Amino acid sequence: MAQKTKMIVDKDFKIAEVDKRIYGSFIEHLGRAIYTGIYQPGHPQADEDGFRKDVIELVKELDVPVIRYPGGNFVSNFFWEDSVGPKEQRKKRLDLAWRTLETNEVGLGEFAKWCEKVNSQVMMAVNLGTRGTADALNLLEYCNLDTDSYYADLRRKHGRKKPYDIKLWCMGNEMDGPWQAGHKTATEYGRLAAETAKCMKTMDDSLEFVVCGSSNVDMPTFPQWEASTLEEAYDYVDYISLHQYYGNQEDDTADFLAKTQDLERFLHSVIATCDFMKAKKRSKKNINLSFDEWNVWYHTHAEDDEHMLRSPWQKAPHLLEDIYNFEDAVLNGLILITFLKHADRVKIACLAQLVNVIAPIMTEENGPAWRQTIFYPFLHASKYGRGYALQPVISTGCHDTSCHENVSDIEAVAVFNEEKEEVTVFAVNRNTEEDISFEADIRGFEGYQVKEYLVLESDDRKAVNSAVSEKIKPSQKTAYTMQDGIFETVMKKCSWNVIRFGK
Ligand code: AHR
């Protein structure tokens, strides 16, 4: 019998206010993310601009404050000028990253318009692979300036009077990766990022910049890459990016769910590197973390490689269409808990991606849009995880897995929304063998009662959703007690739990 887990939740144990941008996401010109994803003129659900209303509704349900665009690897050979102006004059281009055909029917202006429809802000990436500072400056002038100058005039000529006013800018994408068009050494890249951010700030002082960190924790240049790029760019940027995807290739669920231990180590290493550089530079400023690509990604690797090799240069092929199962959703819940535990430094995070491509939302070309299993932990965290993240004081049992030791049975964190007088506990029982008794002591929140207890539970860890059946969806749990500020329940093995307390 596993040890009972006890958690104390108190409003004085504040980690930091949750930056709502940790519920960001990502849309790349890749596969069917754009074409037949967010945009499909002629579909019964298309609106007057060709955007699918069923997708808009699902994105609004997730309440995503920022969306990174247009890549990803795609951005490293993207010529933004091809994507603006009259549609019939737009150039078709070859996308080197995914070996597909980009028609540019949807470009900057259309995407910005779509973001307005889903109540999101654009997080714009510039091409620092095959292009550089001058093009980034032209793009910024086109997007944000109201001056009487060439690119601002061009935007007006294209029908958009008001600037787009994009505040958050990524200085390229995964520039440490040899696969990247225009891949650079850390010092080359750091210099370019610094000079580009410096010049862009001259145009608009209110911008924030994300410099590229490593493409993943296993890159041979990690964490020297972070140190070297920050050596050059520290004074000009605000965030450093982290990317990480997980998989259960070994079909070992217990070990798969232990992988947020690796994520913890990754976060600690990047924070330490940023703070080392802060000390070295005698700087007063912190560099915070933008975890701008995270998810499970492994189900389609083999067929995608095959597809890109055998049938290149197609428009919107089926790429990276991972179908997520129940355990993938549980891991995503663990990742979200980890970000909340680091709310003092993780200020931006983007679930990669949003529609059709490694995504919580899928579309049928001749049918509806639907929710994958991973839709739900994200939805719960985005909806109820706004306010102050509270330090989890937990005593829980531990277990070992094939590659991890001392893995906590229950991972949990609480978020206090002062304005709504609500506190929410997010918890995962990642013990795959045993249900576990769980007690939350919320006596510090006088008069609070359980508003709702939501769970994702399944006896089938490989269960998936589809356009016609939603096997994995949240249900209300009523098997709990609440007395004198002590909440008690039994958390089912391998489950996602959301306990909402309110006055
Ligand atoms: O999200 C898919 C790809 O993963 C992105 O284009 C790239 O940045 C990362 O390697």
Coordinates of C-alpha atoms and ligand atoms in Angstrom, one line a residue:
M1 CA 0.0 0.0 0.0
A2 CA 1.5 3.3 -1.0
Q3 CA 2.0 6.0 1.6
K4 CA -0.8 8.6 2.0
T5 CA 0.0 12.0 0.5
K6 CA -0.5 15.1 2.5
M7 CA -0.5 18.6 1.0
I8 CA -0.7 21.9 2.9
V9 CA -2.1 24.8 0.9
D10 CA -1.6 28.3 2.3
K11 CA -2.0 31.7 0.8
D12 CA 1.3 32.9 2.4
F13 CA 3.3 30.3 0.5
K14 CA 3.4 32.4 -2.7
I15 CA 5.9 31.4 -5.5
A16 CA 4.8 34.2 -7.9
E17 CA 1.9 35.5 -9.9
V18 CA 1.3 33.2 -12.8
D19 CA 2.1 35.0 -16.1
K20 CA -1.0 34.1 -18.2
R21 CA 1.4 33.7 -21.2
I22 CA 2.4 30.3 -19.8
Y23 CA -0.9 29.1 -21.5
G24 CA 0.4 30.2 -24.9
S25 CA 0.6 28.0 -28.0
F26 CA 2.1 27.8 -31.4
I27 CA 1.0 27.7 -35.0
E28 CA 3.6 27.0 -37.7
H29 CA 3.3 26.8 -41.4
L30 CA 3.6 23.1 -41.3
G31 CA 1.3 20.2 -42.4
R32 CA -2.3 21.1 -42.0
A33 CA -2.0 23.6 -39.2
I34 CA -3.0 26.5 -41.4
Y35 CA -4.5 25.1 -44.6
T36 CA -7.5 22.8 -43.6
G37 CA -6.7 23.6 -40.0
I38 CA -7.5 27.2 -39.1
Y39 CA -8.2 28.2 -42.7
Q40 CA -10.4 26.4 -45.1
P41 CA -12.5 28.5 -47.4
G42 CA -15.5 26.5 -48.7
H43 CA -15.8 24.4 -45.6
P44 CA -19.3 24.6 -44.1
Q45 CA -17.8 26.1 -41.0
A46 CA -15.8 28.8 -42.9
D47 CA -16.4 32.4 -41.9
E48 CA -16.3 35.4 -44.3
D49 CA -12.5 35.3 -44.2
G50 CA -12.2 31.6 -44.8
F51 CA -11.4 30.7 -41.2
R52 CA -13.0 27.7 -39.6
K53 CA -15.5 28.8 -36.9
D54 CA -15.4 25.4 -35.2
V55 CA -11.7 25.8 -34.7
I56 CA -12.0 29.4 -33.5
E57 CA -14.5 28.2 -30.9
L58 CA -12.2 25.5 -29.6
V59 CA -9.2 27.8 -29.4
K60 CA -11.3 30.4 -27.5
E61 CA -12.3 27.6 -25.1
L62 CA -8.6 27.0 -24.4
D63 CA -8.2 30.8 -23.8
V64 CA -4.7 31.1 -25.3
P65 CA -3.1 34.5 -24.6
V66 CA -0.2 34.3 -27.1
I67 CA 0.5 32.3 -30.2
R68 CA 4.0 31.9 -31.6
Y69 CA 4.1 32.3 -35.4
P70 CA 5.1 31.4 -38.2
G71 CA 7.7 28.9 -37.0
G72 CA 9.5 26.8 -35.8
N73 CA 11.9 25.5 -38.4
F74 CA 9.8 27.1 -41.1
V75 CA 10.8 30.6 -40.1
S76 CA 14.4 30.1 -40.8
N77 CA 13.9 30.5 -44.6
F78 CA 10.7 32.6 -44.5
F79 CA 10.4 35.7 -46.6
W80 CA 7.6 37.6 -44.9
E81 CA 7.1 40.0 -47.9
D82 CA 5.8 37.0 -49.9
S83 CA 2.9 36.6 -47.4
V84 CA 1.5 40.1 -47.6
G85 CA -0.4 42.2 -50.2
P86 CA -2.9 41.0 -52.8
K87 CA -3.4 37.2 -52.5
E88 CA -3.3 36.6 -56.3
Q89 CA 0.1 38.1 -56.5
R90 CA 1.7 36.1 -53.7
K91 CA 4.6 33.8 -54.5
K92 CA 4.5 30.1 -54.0
R93 CA 7.6 29.1 -52.2
L94 CA 9.4 25.9 -51.2
D95 CA 9.6 25.4 -47.5
L96 CA 13.0 23.7 -46.8
A97 CA 12.2 22.8 -43.2
W98 CA 9.3 20.4 -44.0
R99 CA 9.9 20.0 -47.7
T100 CA 6.5 21.3 -48.6
L101 CA 4.9 23.9 -50.8
E102 CA 3.9 27.2 -49.2
T103 CA 1.3 29.1 -51.2
N104 CA 1.2 32.1 -48.9
E105 CA -2.6 32.3 -49.1
V106 CA -2.4 32.9 -45.4
G107 CA 0.3 35.3 -44.3
L108 CA 1.0 37.9 -41.7
G109 CA -2.2 40.0 -42.1
E110 CA -4.5 37.0 -42.1
F111 CA -2.8 35.4 -39.1
A112 CA -3.0 38.6 -37.1
K113 CA -6.7 38.9 -38.0
W114 CA -7.3 35.3 -36.9
C115 CA -5.5 36.0 -33.6
E116 CA -8.0 38.9 -33.0
K117 CA -10.8 36.5 -33.6
V118 CA -9.5 34.0 -31.0
N119 CA -8.5 36.8 -28.5
S120 CA -4.8 36.0 -28.7
Q121 CA -1.7 38.1 -29.2
V122 CA 0.9 37.2 -31.9
M123 CA 4.4 36.2 -30.7
M124 CA 6.3 36.8 -33.8
A125 CA 9.5 35.0 -34.8
V126 CA 12.0 36.6 -37.2
N127 CA 14.2 34.8 -39.7
L128 CA 17.7 34.8 -38.3
G129 CA 18.7 31.7 -40.4
T130 CA 18.9 32.8 -44.0
R131 CA 18.1 36.4 -43.3
G132 CA 19.1 39.0 -40.7
T133 CA 18.8 42.4 -39.0
A134 CA 17.6 44.4 -42.0
D135 CA 14.7 42.1 -42.8
A136 CA 13.7 41.9 -39.2
L137 CA 13.7 45.7 -39.0
N138 CA 11.6 46.0 -42.2
L139 CA 9.1 43.5 -40.8
L140 CA 8.9 45.4 -37.5
E141 CA 8.3 48.7 -39.4
Y142 CA 5.5 46.9 -41.4
C143 CA 3.9 45.5 -38.3
N144 CA 4.2 48.2 -35.6
L145 CA 5.0 51.6 -37.0
D146 CA 2.7 54.4 -37.8
T147 CA 5.3 56.5 -39.6
D148 CA 5.3 58.1 -43.0
S149 CA 7.9 55.5 -44.3
Y150 CA 8.1 52.7 -46.9
Y151 CA 7.0 49.6 -44.9
A152 CA 4.5 51.4 -42.7
D153 CA 3.0 52.8 -45.9
L154 CA 3.0 49.4 -47.5
R155 CA 0.9 48.0 -44.7
R156 CA -1.6 50.8 -45.1
K157 CA -1.6 50.1 -48.8
H158 CA -2.4 46.5 -48.0
G159 CA -5.5 47.7 -46.2
R160 CA -4.4 47.7 -42.6
K161 CA -4.3 51.3 -41.2
K162 CA -3.7 50.5 -37.6
P163 CA -0.3 48.9 -36.7
Y164 CA -0.5 45.3 -35.5
D165 CA 1.5 46.4 -32.4
I166 CA 3.2 43.0 -31.8
K167 CA 5.1 43.2 -28.5
L168 CA 6.8 39.8 -28.2
W169 CA 9.5 38.8 -30.7
C170 CA 11.5 35.6 -31.0
M171 CA 15.0 36.0 -32.4
G172 CA 14.9 33.1 -34.8
N173 CA 14.3 29.4 -33.9
E174 CA 16.5 26.6 -32.7
M175 CA 19.6 28.2 -34.1
D176 CA 21.8 25.6 -32.4
G177 CA 20.3 22.8 -34.5
P178 CA 22.4 21.6 -37.5
W179 CA 19.1 20.9 -39.2
Q180 CA 18.2 24.6 -39.1
A181 CA 18.5 26.6 -42.4
G182 CA 21.3 29.1 -41.5
H183 CA 22.4 27.2 -38.4
K184 CA 25.1 29.1 -36.5
T185 CA 27.6 28.8 -33.7
A186 CA 26.5 30.2 -30.4
T187 CA 28.8 33.3 -30.7
E188 CA 27.7 34.0 -34.3
Y189 CA 24.1 33.7 -33.3
G190 CA 24.5 35.6 -30.0
R191 CA 26.0 38.6 -31.9
L192 CA 23.3 38.5 -34.5
A193 CA 20.5 38.3 -31.9
A194 CA 22.0 41.1 -29.9
E195 CA 22.4 43.4 -32.8
T196 CA 18.9 42.7 -34.2
A197 CA 17.2 43.2 -30.8
K198 CA 19.2 46.4 -30.3
C199 CA 18.2 47.9 -33.6
M200 CA 14.6 46.7 -33.2
K201 CA 14.5 48.4 -29.7
T202 CA 15.6 51.6 -31.4
M203 CA 12.4 51.5 -33.4
D204 CA 10.1 50.5 -30.6
D205 CA 11.4 50.5 -27.0
S206 CA 8.4 48.6 -25.6
L207 CA 9.3 45.3 -27.3
E208 CA 10.3 42.1 -25.5
F209 CA 12.7 39.6 -27.0
V210 CA 13.3 35.9 -26.7
V211 CA 16.7 34.6 -27.5
C212 CA 17.1 31.0 -28.7
G213 CA 18.3 28.5 -26.1
S214 CA 19.0 24.9 -27.0
S215 CA 16.6 22.9 -29.1
N216 CA 16.5 20.3 -26.4
V217 CA 18.3 19.2 -23.3
D218 CA 20.3 16.5 -25.1
M219 CA 22.0 18.9 -27.6
P220 CA 25.7 18.4 -27.2
T221 CA 26.2 22.1 -26.9
F222 CA 23.8 22.5 -24.0
P223 CA 24.2 24.5 -21.7
Q224 CA 27.3 26.2 -23.1
W225 CA 25.1 27.4 -26.0
E226 CA 22.9 29.3 -23.4
A227 CA 26.0 30.8 -21.7
S228 CA 27.7 31.9 -25.0
T229 CA 24.6 33.4 -26.5
L230 CA 23.8 35.3 -23.3
E231 CA 27.4 36.4 -23.1
E232 CA 26.6 38.4 -26.3
A233 CA 22.9 39.2 -26.0
Y234 CA 22.2 39.5 -22.2
D235 CA 21.6 43.3 -22.2
Y236 CA 19.3 43.3 -25.2
V237 CA 16.9 40.3 -24.5
D238 CA 14.4 39.4 -21.9
Y239 CA 13.8 35.7 -22.1
I240 CA 15.7 32.6 -23.2
S241 CA 13.8 29.8 -25.0
L242 CA 13.6 26.2 -24.0
H243 CA 12.1 23.4 -26.2
Q244 CA 11.4 19.8 -25.2
Y245 CA 9.3 17.0 -26.5
Y246 CA 8.7 13.7 -24.7
G247 CA 7.8 10.3 -25.9
N248 CA 7.0 6.8 -24.6
Q249 CA 8.9 4.9 -27.3
E250 CA 9.7 2.1 -24.8
D251 CA 6.1 1.6 -23.9
D252 CA 7.0 2.1 -20.2
T253 CA 4.3 4.3 -18.7
A254 CA 5.8 4.5 -15.2
D255 CA 9.1 5.8 -16.7
F256 CA 7.3 8.1 -19.2
L257 CA 5.4 9.8 -16.3
A258 CA 8.7 10.2 -14.5
K259 CA 10.1 12.4 -17.3
T260 CA 9.1 15.7 -15.6
Q261 CA 12.1 14.9 -13.3
D262 CA 14.2 15.6 -16.4
L263 CA 12.2 18.7 -17.0
E264 CA 12.9 19.9 -13.5
R265 CA 16.6 19.4 -14.1
F266 CA 16.4 21.2 -17.4
L267 CA 14.7 24.2 -15.8
H268 CA 17.2 24.4 -13.0
S269 CA 20.2 24.2 -15.3
V270 CA 18.9 27.0 -17.6
I271 CA 18.0 29.2 -14.6
A272 CA 21.5 28.6 -13.1
T273 CA 23.1 29.5 -16.5
C274 CA 21.0 32.7 -16.7
D275 CA 21.9 33.7 -13.2
F276 CA 25.6 32.9 -13.7
M277 CA 25.6 35.3 -16.6
K278 CA 23.7 37.9 -14.5
A279 CA 26.5 37.8 -11.9
K280 CA 29.2 37.9 -14.6
K281 CA 27.6 40.9 -16.3
R282 CA 27.0 42.6 -12.9
S283 CA 23.4 43.0 -14.2
K284 CA 20.3 43.9 -12.2
K285 CA 18.1 42.3 -14.7
N286 CA 16.9 38.6 -14.7
I287 CA 16.6 36.7 -17.9
N288 CA 13.3 34.7 -17.6
L289 CA 12.3 31.5 -19.4
S290 CA 10.1 31.1 -22.4
F291 CA 9.4 27.4 -22.8
D292 CA 8.1 28.1 -26.2
E293 CA 7.8 24.5 -27.5
W294 CA 6.6 21.7 -25.3
N295 CA 4.5 18.6 -25.7
V296 CA 4.5 14.8 -26.3
W297 CA 5.8 14.1 -29.9
Y298 CA 6.7 10.7 -31.1
H299 CA 3.7 8.8 -32.5
T300 CA 4.3 9.9 -36.1
H301 CA 8.1 10.3 -36.4
A302 CA 8.7 7.4 -38.7
E303 CA 5.8 8.0 -41.2
D304 CA 6.6 11.8 -41.3
D305 CA 10.2 11.1 -42.3
E306 CA 9.0 8.7 -44.9
H307 CA 6.5 11.2 -46.2
M308 CA 9.0 14.1 -46.5
L309 CA 11.4 11.8 -48.3
R310 CA 9.1 10.1 -50.7
S311 CA 6.5 12.8 -51.5
P312 CA 8.0 16.3 -51.0
W313 CA 6.7 19.7 -52.1
Q314 CA 3.0 19.1 -51.5
K315 CA 0.7 21.7 -50.1
A316 CA -0.5 21.0 -46.5
P317 CA 0.3 17.3 -46.3
H318 CA -0.6 15.2 -43.2
L319 CA 2.5 15.8 -41.1
L320 CA 3.0 15.4 -37.4
E321 CA -0.6 14.4 -36.8
D322 CA 0.1 12.6 -33.6
I323 CA -3.0 11.1 -32.1
Y324 CA -2.7 11.4 -28.3
N325 CA -3.7 8.8 -25.8
F326 CA -4.7 9.0 -22.2
E327 CA -1.1 8.7 -20.7
D328 CA 0.0 11.6 -23.0
A329 CA -2.6 13.8 -21.4
V330 CA -1.4 12.8 -17.9
L331 CA 2.2 13.7 -18.8
N332 CA 1.0 17.1 -20.2
G333 CA -0.7 17.6 -16.8
L334 CA 2.6 16.9 -15.1
I335 CA 4.4 19.4 -17.4
L336 CA 1.9 22.1 -16.6
I337 CA 2.3 21.5 -12.8
T338 CA 6.1 21.8 -13.3
F339 CA 5.7 25.2 -15.0
L340 CA 3.4 26.4 -12.2
K341 CA 6.0 25.3 -9.6
H342 CA 8.5 27.6 -11.4
A343 CA 6.1 30.5 -12.0
D344 CA 8.8 32.8 -10.7
R345 CA 11.0 32.2 -13.8
V346 CA 8.8 30.5 -16.4
K347 CA 6.9 33.5 -17.8
I348 CA 6.0 32.2 -21.3
A349 CA 5.2 28.7 -22.5
C350 CA 3.8 27.5 -25.8
L351 CA 2.1 24.1 -26.2
A352 CA 3.4 23.0 -29.5
Q353 CA 1.3 23.1 -31.5
L354 CA -2.3 24.2 -31.6
V355 CA -4.2 22.7 -34.6
N356 CA -3.5 19.4 -36.4
V357 CA 0.2 19.4 -36.0
I358 CA 1.1 17.8 -32.6
A359 CA -2.0 19.5 -31.4
P360 CA -4.9 19.5 -28.9
I361 CA -7.3 20.4 -31.7
M362 CA -7.8 18.3 -34.8
T363 CA -9.9 18.9 -37.9
E364 CA -11.4 16.6 -40.5
E365 CA -11.1 18.2 -43.9
N366 CA -14.7 17.1 -44.7
G367 CA -16.0 17.1 -41.2
P368 CA -15.8 18.6 -37.7
A369 CA -13.0 19.8 -35.4
W370 CA -12.5 17.7 -32.3
R371 CA -10.6 17.6 -29.0
Q372 CA -7.6 15.3 -28.4
T373 CA -7.0 13.9 -24.9
I374 CA -4.3 16.5 -24.3
F375 CA -6.9 19.3 -24.7
Y376 CA -8.2 18.8 -21.2
P377 CA -5.3 19.3 -18.8
F378 CA -4.4 22.4 -20.8
L379 CA -7.9 23.6 -20.7
H380 CA -8.1 23.2 -16.9
A381 CA -4.8 24.8 -16.2
S382 CA -5.6 27.7 -18.5
K383 CA -9.0 28.2 -17.0
Y384 CA -8.3 27.7 -13.3
G385 CA -4.5 28.2 -13.1
R386 CA -4.5 32.0 -13.1
G387 CA -3.5 33.9 -10.0
Y388 CA -0.7 33.1 -7.5
A389 CA 1.1 29.8 -7.7
L390 CA 1.5 28.5 -4.2
Q391 CA 4.5 26.5 -3.0
P392 CA 3.4 22.9 -2.7
V393 CA 4.3 21.6 0.8
I394 CA 3.8 17.9 0.2
S395 CA 4.7 14.6 1.8
T396 CA 4.2 11.8 -0.6
G397 CA 5.7 8.4 -1.3
C398 CA 8.2 7.7 -4.0
H399 CA 8.9 4.9 -6.4
D400 CA 11.7 4.0 -8.9
T401 CA 11.2 3.5 -12.6
S402 CA 13.5 2.0 -15.2
C403 CA 15.5 5.2 -15.7
H404 CA 14.4 7.4 -12.7
E405 CA 14.9 7.1 -9.0
N406 CA 12.8 8.6 -6.1
V407 CA 9.9 9.6 -8.3
S408 CA 7.2 11.2 -6.2
D409 CA 3.9 9.4 -6.4
I410 CA 1.8 12.5 -6.4
E411 CA 2.9 15.7 -8.0
A412 CA 0.7 18.8 -7.2
V413 CA 0.6 22.5 -7.0
A414 CA -2.1 25.1 -6.1
V415 CA -3.1 28.4 -7.6
F416 CA -4.9 31.1 -5.7
N417 CA -7.1 33.5 -7.6
E418 CA -7.6 36.3 -5.1
E419 CA -10.1 38.2 -7.2
K420 CA -12.4 35.2 -7.7
E421 CA -11.8 33.9 -4.2
E422 CA -10.9 30.5 -5.6
V423 CA -8.0 28.1 -4.9
T424 CA -7.4 25.2 -7.3
V425 CA -5.2 22.2 -6.6
F426 CA -3.8 20.4 -9.7
A427 CA -2.5 17.0 -9.0
V428 CA -1.3 13.9 -10.8
N429 CA -1.1 10.4 -9.3
R430 CA 1.7 9.1 -11.5
N431 CA 2.0 5.8 -9.6
T432 CA 0.8 3.3 -12.2
E433 CA 0.3 0.5 -9.7
E434 CA -1.7 2.0 -6.9
D435 CA -4.5 4.3 -6.0
I436 CA -3.3 6.8 -3.3
S437 CA -5.1 8.5 -0.4
F438 CA -4.7 12.2 -0.7
E439 CA -5.3 14.9 1.9
A440 CA -5.2 18.6 1.3
D441 CA -5.1 20.9 4.3
I442 CA -6.6 24.2 3.3
R443 CA -7.3 25.6 6.8
G444 CA -5.6 28.8 5.8
F445 CA -8.5 29.5 3.5
E446 CA -11.3 30.0 6.0
G447 CA -14.8 29.3 4.8
Y448 CA -13.7 27.6 1.5
Q449 CA -15.5 24.6 0.3
V450 CA -15.2 22.3 -2.7
K451 CA -16.7 23.8 -5.8
E452 CA -15.9 21.0 -8.1
Y453 CA -13.6 18.1 -8.4
L454 CA -12.7 17.2 -12.0
V455 CA -10.7 14.1 -13.1
L456 CA -9.3 12.5 -16.2
E457 CA -9.3 8.8 -15.4
S458 CA -9.1 5.7 -17.6
D459 CA -8.3 2.0 -17.2
D460 CA -7.0 2.1 -20.8
R461 CA -3.8 4.2 -21.0
K462 CA -3.7 3.9 -24.7
A463 CA -7.3 5.2 -25.2
V464 CA -7.6 8.0 -27.8
N465 CA -10.3 10.4 -29.0
S466 CA -11.5 10.8 -32.5
A467 CA -13.9 12.9 -34.6
V468 CA -16.7 10.4 -33.7
S469 CA -15.9 9.3 -30.1
E470 CA -14.5 11.1 -27.1
K471 CA -13.3 8.3 -24.9
I472 CA -11.1 10.6 -22.8
K473 CA -12.9 13.6 -21.3
P474 CA -13.2 15.0 -17.8
S475 CA -15.8 13.8 -15.3
Q476 CA -16.9 15.2 -11.9
K477 CA -15.8 13.1 -9.0
T478 CA -18.0 13.0 -5.9
A479 CA -16.0 10.5 -3.8
Y480 CA -14.3 12.9 -1.4
T481 CA -14.9 14.4 2.1
M482 CA -14.3 17.9 3.3
Q483 CA -14.4 18.7 7.0
D484 CA -12.9 21.6 9.0
G485 CA -10.6 22.6 6.1
I486 CA -9.3 19.1 5.4
F487 CA -10.1 17.6 2.0
E488 CA -9.7 13.9 1.5
T489 CA -10.0 11.6 -1.4
V490 CA -8.4 8.6 -3.1
M491 CA -6.6 9.5 -6.3
K492 CA -6.8 6.8 -8.9
K493 CA -3.5 5.4 -10.3
C494 CA -2.3 7.4 -13.3
S495 CA -4.9 10.2 -13.2
W496 CA -5.2 13.9 -13.6
N497 CA -7.1 15.7 -10.8
V498 CA -8.4 19.3 -10.5
I499 CA -9.9 20.3 -7.1
R500 CA -11.5 23.7 -7.1
F501 CA -12.2 25.3 -3.7
G502 CA -14.1 28.6 -3.3
K503 CA -15.9 30.7 -0.8
Ligands
AHR1 O1 7.1 21.9 -33.5 C1 7.7 21.2 -34.5 C2 9.2 21.6 -34.7 O2 9.9 21.2 -33.6 C3 9.5 23.0 -34.8 O3 9.4 23.5 -36.1 C4 10.9 23.1 -34.4 O4 11.2 24.3 -33.8 C5 11.1 22.0 -33.4 O5 12.2 21.2 -33.7

